[in-house]
GROMACS .gro file of C-alpha atoms in nm:
model
  303
    1MET     CA    1  -2.758   1.285  -0.559
    2THR     CA    2  -2.553   1.604  -0.541
    3GLY     CA    3  -2.430   1.511  -0.193
    4GLN     CA    4  -2.326   1.169  -0.317
    5ARG     CA    5  -2.128   1.322  -0.604
    6ASP     CA    6  -1.968   1.563  -0.359
    7ASN     CA    7  -1.865   1.270  -0.138
    8VAL     CA    8  -1.708   1.087  -0.431
    9ALA     CA    9  -1.521   1.401  -0.540
   10LEU     CA   10  -1.392   1.461  -0.187
   11ALA     CA   11  -1.295   1.094  -0.152
   12ILE     CA   12  -1.096   1.111  -0.477
   13THR     CA   13  -0.928   1.430  -0.356
   14LEU     CA   14  -0.830   1.264  -0.028
   15SER     CA   15  -0.697   0.957  -0.211
   16PHE     CA   16  -0.483   1.184  -0.432
   17LEU     CA   17  -0.355   1.358  -0.120
   18ALA     CA   18  -0.268   1.018   0.026
   19LEU     CA   19  -0.069   0.930  -0.289
   20VAL     CA   20   0.132   1.249  -0.259
   21LEU     CA   21   0.191   1.199   0.113
   22PHE     CA   22   0.303   0.838   0.062
   23ASP     CA   23   0.553   0.960  -0.197
   24VAL     CA   24   0.679   1.226   0.044
   25MET     CA   25   0.724   0.952   0.303
   26GLY     CA   26   0.909   0.740   0.048
   27LEU     CA   27   1.139   1.027  -0.045
   28ILE     CA   28   1.230   1.078   0.322
   29ILE     CA   29   1.296   0.704   0.360
   30LYS     CA   30   1.525   0.711   0.058
   31TYR     CA   31   1.705   1.014   0.201
   32LEU     CA   32   1.753   0.840   0.539
   33SER     CA   33   1.847   0.499   0.392
   34PRO     CA   34   2.225   0.555   0.388
   35SER     CA   35   2.220   0.609   0.766
   36TYR     CA   36   1.948   0.372   0.889
   37THR     CA   37   1.841   0.021   0.795
   38ALA     CA   38   1.508  -0.059   0.637
   39ALA     CA   39   1.404  -0.240   0.957
   40GLU     CA   40   1.476   0.069   1.169
   41LEU     CA   41   1.282   0.297   0.936
   42SER     CA   42   0.991   0.051   0.933
   43ALA     CA   43   0.984   0.047   1.315
   44TYR     CA   44   0.980   0.427   1.330
   45ARG     CA   45   0.708   0.439   1.066
   46ASN     CA   46   0.487   0.191   1.251
   47PHE     CA   47   0.532   0.365   1.587
   48PHE     CA   48   0.395   0.688   1.446
   49GLY     CA   49   0.129   0.490   1.258
   50ILE     CA   50  -0.038   0.396   1.586
   51PHE     CA   51  -0.176   0.746   1.641
   52PRO     CA   52  -0.371   0.796   1.314
   53SER     CA   53  -0.499   0.439   1.349
   54LEU     CA   54  -0.645   0.526   1.690
   55ILE     CA   55  -0.796   0.845   1.546
   56ALA     CA   56  -0.956   0.649   1.261
   57LEU     CA   57  -1.099   0.394   1.506
   58TRP     CA   58  -1.237   0.659   1.742
   59SER     CA   59  -1.408   0.838   1.452
   60SER     CA   60  -1.569   0.517   1.321
   61LYS     CA   61  -1.948   0.519   1.368
   62SER     CA   62  -1.975   0.144   1.327
   63TRP     CA   63  -1.722   0.092   1.606
   64HIS     CA   64  -1.918   0.316   1.845
   65GLN     CA   65  -2.247   0.152   1.745
   66GLY     CA   66  -2.093  -0.186   1.824
   67ARG     CA   67  -2.012  -0.070   2.181
   68ARG     CA   68  -1.648   0.003   2.100
   69PRO     CA   69  -1.508  -0.352   2.090
   70LEU     CA   70  -1.132  -0.402   2.093
   71LYS     CA   71  -1.153  -0.779   2.053
   72MET     CA   72  -1.243  -0.959   1.734
   73ARG     CA   73  -1.300  -1.324   1.655
   74GLN     CA   74  -1.028  -1.345   1.388
   75TRP     CA   75  -0.759  -1.173   1.593
   76LYS     CA   76  -0.494  -1.420   1.477
   77LEU     CA   77  -0.564  -1.329   1.115
   78GLY     CA   78  -0.547  -0.961   1.205
   79LEU     CA   79  -0.204  -1.009   1.360
   80LEU     CA   80  -0.090  -1.224   1.068
   81ARG     CA   81  -0.186  -0.940   0.836
   82GLY     CA   82   0.046  -0.716   1.036
   83LEU     CA   83   0.326  -0.969   0.989
   84TYR     CA   84   0.276  -0.950   0.612
   85VAL     CA   85   0.301  -0.572   0.636
   86THR     CA   86   0.621  -0.598   0.844
   87PHE     CA   87   0.813  -0.778   0.573
   88ALA     CA   88   0.646  -0.586   0.291
   89GLN     CA   89   0.765  -0.260   0.444
   90PHE     CA   90   1.113  -0.398   0.501
   91LEU     CA   91   1.149  -0.504   0.137
   92PHE     CA   92   1.001  -0.184  -0.001
   93TYR     CA   93   1.211   0.044   0.219
   94TYR     CA   94   1.520  -0.158   0.128
   95ALA     CA   95   1.434  -0.114  -0.241
   96LEU     CA   96   1.394   0.261  -0.199
   97GLY     CA   97   1.752   0.278  -0.079
   98LYS     CA   98   1.887   0.070  -0.369
   99LEU     CA   99   1.679   0.158  -0.676
  100ALA     CA  100   1.556   0.472  -0.844
  101PHE     CA  101   1.256   0.601  -0.652
  102ALA     CA  102   1.008   0.568  -0.939
  103THR     CA  103   1.134   0.220  -1.033
  104ALA     CA  104   1.091   0.079  -0.682
  105THR     CA  105   0.749   0.241  -0.647
  106THR     CA  106   0.624   0.127  -0.987
  107ILE     CA  107   0.710  -0.239  -0.929
  108THR     CA  108   0.505  -0.240  -0.607
  109TYR     CA  109   0.196  -0.156  -0.814
  110ALA     CA  110   0.199  -0.523  -0.911
  111ASN     CA  111   0.016  -0.582  -0.581
  112ALA     CA  112  -0.320  -0.539  -0.760
  113ILE     CA  113  -0.219  -0.813  -1.002
  114PHE     CA  114  -0.107  -1.041  -0.718
  115MET     CA  115  -0.437  -0.982  -0.537
  116THR     CA  116  -0.631  -1.109  -0.838
  117ALA     CA  117  -0.417  -1.424  -0.856
  118LEU     CA  118  -0.430  -1.486  -0.478
  119ALA     CA  119  -0.808  -1.448  -0.470
  120VAL     CA  120  -0.837  -1.790  -0.636
  121PRO     CA  121  -0.669  -2.009  -0.369
  122LEU     CA  122  -0.740  -1.788  -0.066
  123LEU     CA  123  -1.091  -1.657  -0.134
  124GLY     CA  124  -1.219  -1.927  -0.367
  125GLU     CA  125  -1.300  -1.674  -0.639
  126LYS     CA  126  -1.338  -1.778  -1.000
  127VAL     CA  127  -1.116  -1.560  -1.214
  128GLY     CA  128  -1.207  -1.570  -1.579
  129LEU     CA  129  -1.022  -1.509  -1.904
  130ILE     CA  130  -1.036  -1.130  -1.890
  131ARG     CA  131  -0.883  -1.100  -1.544
  132TRP     CA  132  -0.620  -1.369  -1.610
  133SER     CA  133  -0.528  -1.179  -1.925
  134ALA     CA  134  -0.496  -0.866  -1.712
  135VAL     CA  135  -0.268  -1.054  -1.471
  136LEU     CA  136  -0.043  -1.170  -1.756
  137LEU     CA  137  -0.038  -0.819  -1.905
  138GLY     CA  138   0.058  -0.667  -1.571
  139PHE     CA  139   0.330  -0.923  -1.505
  140GLY     CA  140   0.464  -0.861  -1.853
  141GLY     CA  141   0.495  -0.495  -1.757
  142VAL     CA  142   0.672  -0.585  -1.433
  143LEU     CA  143   0.925  -0.798  -1.622
  144MET     CA  144   0.988  -0.512  -1.864
  145VAL     CA  145   1.060  -0.276  -1.573
  146MET     CA  146   1.282  -0.529  -1.393
  147LYS     CA  147   1.461  -0.645  -1.713
  148PRO     CA  148   1.570  -0.990  -1.589
  149GLY     CA  149   1.868  -1.109  -1.792
  150GLY     CA  150   1.951  -0.756  -1.905
  151ASP     CA  151   2.264  -0.560  -1.824
  152SER     CA  152   2.069  -0.325  -1.594
  153PHE     CA  153   1.901  -0.606  -1.395
  154SER     CA  154   1.977  -0.620  -1.024
  155LEU     CA  155   1.860  -0.866  -0.760
  156ASP     CA  156   1.756  -0.558  -0.563
  157ALA     CA  157   1.464  -0.531  -0.808
  158MET     CA  158   1.322  -0.848  -0.651
  159ALA     CA  159   1.267  -0.660  -0.323
  160PRO     CA  160   0.977  -0.436  -0.440
  161LEU     CA  161   0.824  -0.736  -0.620
  162GLY     CA  162   0.832  -0.930  -0.293
  163ALA     CA  163   0.682  -0.627  -0.119
  164ALA     CA  164   0.402  -0.618  -0.377
  165PHE     CA  165   0.324  -0.986  -0.311
  166LEU     CA  166   0.315  -0.936   0.066
  167TYR     CA  167   0.102  -0.621   0.038
  168ALA     CA  168  -0.135  -0.827  -0.177
  169LEU     CA  169  -0.148  -1.097   0.092
  170ALA     CA  170  -0.235  -0.826   0.345
  171GLY     CA  171  -0.509  -0.697   0.116
  172VAL     CA  172  -0.659  -1.042   0.057
  173SER     CA  173  -0.646  -1.125   0.428
  174ALA     CA  174  -0.845  -0.810   0.501
  175ARG     CA  175  -1.118  -0.947   0.273
  176GLN     CA  176  -1.118  -1.270   0.478
  177MET     CA  177  -1.217  -1.083   0.793
  178ASP     CA  178  -1.575  -1.085   0.921
  179ALA     CA  179  -1.781  -0.823   0.742
  180GLU     CA  180  -1.913  -0.668   1.063
  181VAL     CA  181  -1.564  -0.584   1.195
  182PRO     CA  182  -1.486  -0.212   1.142
  183SER     CA  183  -1.199  -0.154   0.900
  184PRO     CA  184  -1.018   0.081   1.144
  185LEU     CA  185  -1.011  -0.199   1.405
  186ILE     CA  186  -0.857  -0.437   1.150
  187ASN     CA  187  -0.604  -0.169   1.063
  188LEU     CA  188  -0.518  -0.113   1.431
  189TYR     CA  189  -0.444  -0.483   1.483
  190SER     CA  190  -0.223  -0.480   1.174
  191VAL     CA  191  -0.032  -0.168   1.282
  192VAL     CA  192   0.031  -0.305   1.632
  193ALA     CA  193   0.154  -0.636   1.489
  194ALA     CA  194   0.367  -0.457   1.229
  195LEU     CA  195   0.522  -0.241   1.503
  196ALA     CA  196   0.610  -0.548   1.710
  197GLY     CA  197   0.741  -0.728   1.402
  198SER     CA  198   0.953  -0.438   1.279
  199LEU     CA  199   1.099  -0.383   1.628
  200ALA     CA  200   1.194  -0.751   1.649
  201LEU     CA  201   1.342  -0.739   1.299
  202ALA     CA  202   1.545  -0.428   1.376
  203LEU     CA  203   1.681  -0.577   1.699
  204ALA     CA  204   1.765  -0.905   1.522
  205MET     CA  205   1.962  -0.712   1.261
  206GLY     CA  206   2.183  -0.533   1.511
  207GLY     CA  207   1.956  -0.290   1.690
  208PHE     CA  208   1.897   0.078   1.634
  209SER     CA  209   2.161   0.316   1.508
  210PRO     CA  210   2.233   0.628   1.713
  211ILE     CA  211   2.070   0.942   1.577
  212PRO     CA  212   2.359   1.191   1.552
  213HIS     CA  213   2.179   1.496   1.419
  214ALA     CA  214   1.866   1.685   1.520
  215ARG     CA  215   1.771   1.709   1.153
  216ASP     CA  216   1.747   1.329   1.140
  217ILE     CA  217   1.502   1.337   1.430
  218PHE     CA  218   1.302   1.595   1.237
  219TRP     CA  219   1.293   1.379   0.923
  220ILE     CA  220   1.207   1.061   1.116
  221VAL     CA  221   0.916   1.235   1.291
  222THR     CA  222   0.805   1.391   0.964
  223MET     CA  223   0.821   1.052   0.791
  224GLY     CA  224   0.596   0.898   1.055
  225ALA     CA  225   0.355   1.191   1.062
  226VAL     CA  226   0.325   1.208   0.684
  227GLY     CA  227   0.281   0.831   0.647
  228GLY     CA  228   0.025   0.819   0.927
  229THR     CA  229  -0.170   1.109   0.775
  230ALA     CA  230  -0.168   0.933   0.437
  231VAL     CA  231  -0.322   0.620   0.594
  232LEU     CA  232  -0.582   0.834   0.769
  233CYS     CA  233  -0.673   1.002   0.438
  234LEU     CA  234  -0.717   0.662   0.276
  235VAL     CA  235  -0.934   0.529   0.559
  236VAL     CA  236  -1.158   0.837   0.542
  237SER     CA  237  -1.181   0.824   0.162
  238TYR     CA  238  -1.275   0.454   0.164
  239ARG     CA  239  -1.554   0.530   0.412
  240MET     CA  240  -1.694   0.801   0.183
  241THR     CA  241  -1.732   0.589  -0.131
  242GLU     CA  242  -1.673   0.242  -0.269
  243GLN     CA  243  -1.313   0.136  -0.319
  244SER     CA  244  -1.388   0.064  -0.686
  245ASN     CA  245  -1.450   0.437  -0.737
  246LEU     CA  246  -1.102   0.519  -0.607
  247ALA     CA  247  -0.892   0.231  -0.741
  248PRO     CA  248  -0.848   0.364  -1.098
  249PHE     CA  249  -0.703   0.689  -0.966
  250SER     CA  250  -0.436   0.510  -0.760
  251TYR     CA  251  -0.230   0.456  -1.076
  252PHE     CA  252  -0.163   0.829  -1.092
  253GLY     CA  253   0.089   0.740  -0.823
  254ILE     CA  254   0.330   0.617  -1.092
  255PRO     CA  255   0.376   0.954  -1.271
  256ILE     CA  256   0.372   1.130  -0.933
  257ALA     CA  257   0.655   0.904  -0.814
  258PHE     CA  258   0.848   0.968  -1.136
  259ALA     CA  259   0.812   1.344  -1.095
  260ALA     CA  260   0.909   1.325  -0.726
  261GLY     CA  261   1.223   1.122  -0.795
  262TRP     CA  262   1.316   1.358  -1.077
  263LEU     CA  263   1.272   1.674  -0.872
  264VAL     CA  264   1.434   1.553  -0.548
  265PHE     CA  265   1.702   1.305  -0.659
  266ASP     CA  266   1.745   1.402  -1.026
  267GLU     CA  267   1.645   1.049  -1.133
  268THR     CA  268   1.499   1.002  -1.482
  269PRO     CA  269   1.468   0.625  -1.537
  270TRP     CA  270   1.273   0.654  -1.864
  271ALA     CA  271   1.432   0.346  -2.018
  272ASP     CA  272   1.359   0.133  -1.710
  273LEU     CA  273   0.998   0.239  -1.663
  274PHE     CA  274   0.853   0.256  -2.014
  275PRO     CA  275   0.668   0.089  -2.169
  276GLY     CA  276   0.652  -0.158  -1.879
  277ALA     CA  277   0.480   0.086  -1.643
  278LEU     CA  278   0.205   0.140  -1.900
  279LEU     CA  279   0.138  -0.236  -1.911
  280ILE     CA  280   0.120  -0.250  -1.531
  281ILE     CA  281  -0.135   0.031  -1.536
  282ALA     CA  282  -0.330  -0.133  -1.819
  283GLY     CA  283  -0.341  -0.469  -1.638
  284GLY     CA  284  -0.458  -0.310  -1.315
  285LEU     CA  285  -0.727  -0.105  -1.487
  286MET     CA  286  -0.851  -0.416  -1.669
  287VAL     CA  287  -0.893  -0.593  -1.334
  288ILE     CA  288  -1.079  -0.294  -1.189
  289TRP     CA  289  -1.304  -0.260  -1.495
  290ARG     CA  290  -1.393  -0.630  -1.493
  291GLU     CA  291  -1.472  -0.634  -1.121
  292ARG     CA  292  -1.702  -0.334  -1.163
  293GLN     CA  293  -1.878  -0.511  -1.451
  294LEU     CA  294  -1.933  -0.819  -1.238
  295LYS     CA  295  -2.078  -0.610  -0.956
  296ARG     CA  296  -2.327  -0.451  -1.194
  297ALA     CA  297  -2.435  -0.784  -1.338
  298PRO     CA  298  -2.364  -1.051  -1.075
  299VAL     CA  299  -2.582  -1.317  -1.238
  300VAL     CA  300  -2.369  -1.330  -1.553
  301PRO     CA  301  -2.106  -1.610  -1.545
  302ARG     CA  302  -1.750  -1.487  -1.507
  303VAL     CA  303  -1.535  -1.505  -1.821
   0.00000   0.00000   0.00000
């Protein structure tokens, strides 16, 4: 029992570390955005993402026990998942260059709400009153942050919302994969497809900009290394405990993003974020709570 608690505590610590690292990656992307397009930054990010994905796969016991397969039956779905990630990254990285850091990041937390809604048509799940109420609550929070019709509304705010939807599609598609396929192998397929997709997108949008300064090379490499390490931390943490034990803590990413944008870019979008961000968090936590209740008592009809 003590070992299990230790694993959960370490998994939570690693997930927190991943949140911080993802925000560091986002800050670097925002810093580089005036000089490089979102497609370019996505391609660089995915190139460096190959290496931690290979490390995660090589360290997977289930992959070694399965004689180290590199093929999987649903390979088309794995590549399609990478395509979702390609455009999700593009929209999110674009938003980071146009919006306050915390605002763009907070809107993408709607992906948990989208996943609940998409589970009905794509997974055939029955979502009851509590979870639909959580979806409506979360979307209400998103609308409050975006402020459609208000003086501060910008079409750029649609970009992180689109990213949240596509990230949710990627998440739901992962749940459609065969249960025996190791998660690191699914992730590797997605990263390879996302790299190919982001390269094609960058070339279609005019190619890659020259890198004039050595410091830009440093920041691009750091961005990739930090983002790849964050993914590796998440993969390891998810292998140490159930995702439901980690999901509630992911919403700490919102205040972390606010603090990061404040410290680095002197952004304080209080009026934009609150109280909408609180509703997004509340909706997401309601979904997580209800799913945990259903797992504990699976014979009870969903409400």
